[in-house]
Amino acid sequence: MTDRQDMTQLHLTADQSVQFWEDGRTLLGGSPYRVLRLSTQAAALVGGWLAGAPVAPVTAHRLLAARLVRAGIAHPVHRSARLTAQDVTLVVPVRDQPDGLAGLAAAVADTAKLLLVDDGSKLPIPGAAVRHEHSRGPAAARNSGWRKAGTELVAFLDADVTPEPGWLEPLLRHFEDPDVVAVAPRVRSTPGRSLLARYEQTRSPLDLGPVGGVVRPGSRVSYLPSAALVLRTSALRELGGFDERMRFGEDVDLIWRLAAGTGLVRYEPAAVVRHEPRPDWRAWAKQRFGYGTSAAPLALRHGRAVAPVKVSFWSAAAWAALALGRPATGVAIAAGTAALLPRKLAPFGVPARESLQLAARGHLGAGRLLGDAVTRSWWPVAVPLLAATRAGRPLLAAAFARHAVDWYRDRPLVDLPRWTAARIADDLAYGAGVWWGALRHRTVAPLLPDLSDWPGRDGVQRPAD
């Protein structure tokens, strides 16, 4: 949000994580989680905005609202959009799958232009604006398409994606903020009767869930898939588009390069498209394996952003002590570090009880994240090591038990035994890809945890008054 924007029609809504303390002058929440300290005057403004008042077109107000949005404390609500579908060029890369293109074309008929890019199909795709004689991969296909666009925005849709009615309007509203460079809808798996289709309805890696927000490494939504994505053409031109050397993960790489700049990337689940699941389990496992192989090149480009787990050093130490058969030491570490948080947050009006609960949730959440890493990215080493020790076996069982917890919470259309088997296979395929990619690129970077979130680091931010 900058001085270029008329914000009279901008409203804000609080993120679901936010808690207010000390008469609204202390805000806890956002993504990543943080403490935001406001002056009395700023707190009054923010309270009014979150109660429904519009953000006035005053420079100081705009700056404060922009900081709330960038912190993930608040989300913008634009009532209308200047841009329309006529400002969008739709790029659809396709290879040997023309069957669904007629339905896709009908669903997006109001866009300014539909560009089909034939990426080396055996039989040329009728109506393709660009044809690669040999397949050059999805990154090259998308680059060939957007470079022919003459509109302000470019939308990418995969050939097996079907937009739901009205999908584009919520995305266009976000571009009322000139700082926004990319927005993506929710990509839900197309319903089906097979076990695979029912599993993907709950566990598709393209479905980033029902809660929107700013997209960047370490946040609640840390990446966006290019299966459905709208970007400013100028932003693509500035970065040179997708990295054509990457067969997988090229969309994550682009989003992280955008997020590293001054622009904003957002996820908007109010807009929905449907994506066809893989046709069989072999293709499904190959997809998951391929996603895993992208971890190494992403780690070489973006460092700790692709770490298999990000937790505080002390949380990791507490859980490691448990795994080594030292439960008393683990409890002491967890309790000792938790006791420090109330002292840190007390000056900001946060009650000691809330601080202790926050610390406890942090340690327990770290255990969940470590369990994910043990059975996913680290499984070739971690699972045998834990299974071989008396102290490690209960922790390994707890790591696998999270699948049952997820089943109970999400209520998928799959029974628990087959759900658990599919989840384990999902993790095994992805983890195998991570290790294959690491060996291929001769790096351990995608296997290393990020323990940089030390207790005591200054997570307090003070916006302008």
JSON list of C-alpha atoms in Angstrom, two decimals, residues 1 15 22 28 52 70 80 162 200 210 302 308 330 348 355 363 424:
[
{"chain": "A", "resi": 1, "resn": "MET", "atom": "CA", "xyz": [0.00, 0.00, 0.00]},
{"chain": "A", "resi": 15, "resn": "ASP", "atom": "CA", "xyz": [-6.35, -12.29, 11.20]},
{"chain": "A", "resi": 22, "resn": "GLU", "atom": "CA", "xyz": [-3.54, -3.53, 27.09]},
{"chain": "A", "resi": 28, "resn": "LEU", "atom": "CA", "xyz": [-0.18, -10.90, 19.34]},
{"chain": "A", "resi": 52, "resn": "GLY", "atom": "CA", "xyz": [-15.48, -1.65, 10.10]},
{"chain": "A", "resi": 70, "resn": "ARG", "atom": "CA", "xyz": [2.56, -7.11, 5.78]},
{"chain": "A", "resi": 80, "resn": "SER", "atom": "CA", "xyz": [-14.40, -3.19, -5.84]},
{"chain": "A", "resi": 162, "resn": "THR", "atom": "CA", "xyz": [-11.54, -25.80, -14.07]},
{"chain": "A", "resi": 200, "resn": "GLU", "atom": "CA", "xyz": [-6.78, -35.86, -2.61]},
{"chain": "A", "resi": 210, "resn": "PRO", "atom": "CA", "xyz": [-9.44, -21.97, 3.76]},
{"chain": "A", "resi": 302, "resn": "HIS", "atom": "CA", "xyz": [16.80, -19.74, -0.98]},
{"chain": "A", "resi": 308, "resn": "PRO", "atom": "CA", "xyz": [12.23, -29.44, 6.60]},
{"chain": "A", "resi": 330, "resn": "GLY", "atom": "CA", "xyz": [13.65, -32.52, 28.18]},
{"chain": "A", "resi": 348, "resn": "PHE", "atom": "CA", "xyz": [3.37, -5.25, 27.02]},
{"chain": "A", "resi": 355, "resn": "SER", "atom": "CA", "xyz": [2.44, -16.24, 27.99]},
{"chain": "A", "resi": 363, "resn": "HIS", "atom": "CA", "xyz": [6.88, -26.52, 22.38]},
{"chain": "A", "resi": 424, "resn": "ILE", "atom": "CA", "xyz": [2.65, -42.81, 5.01]}
]
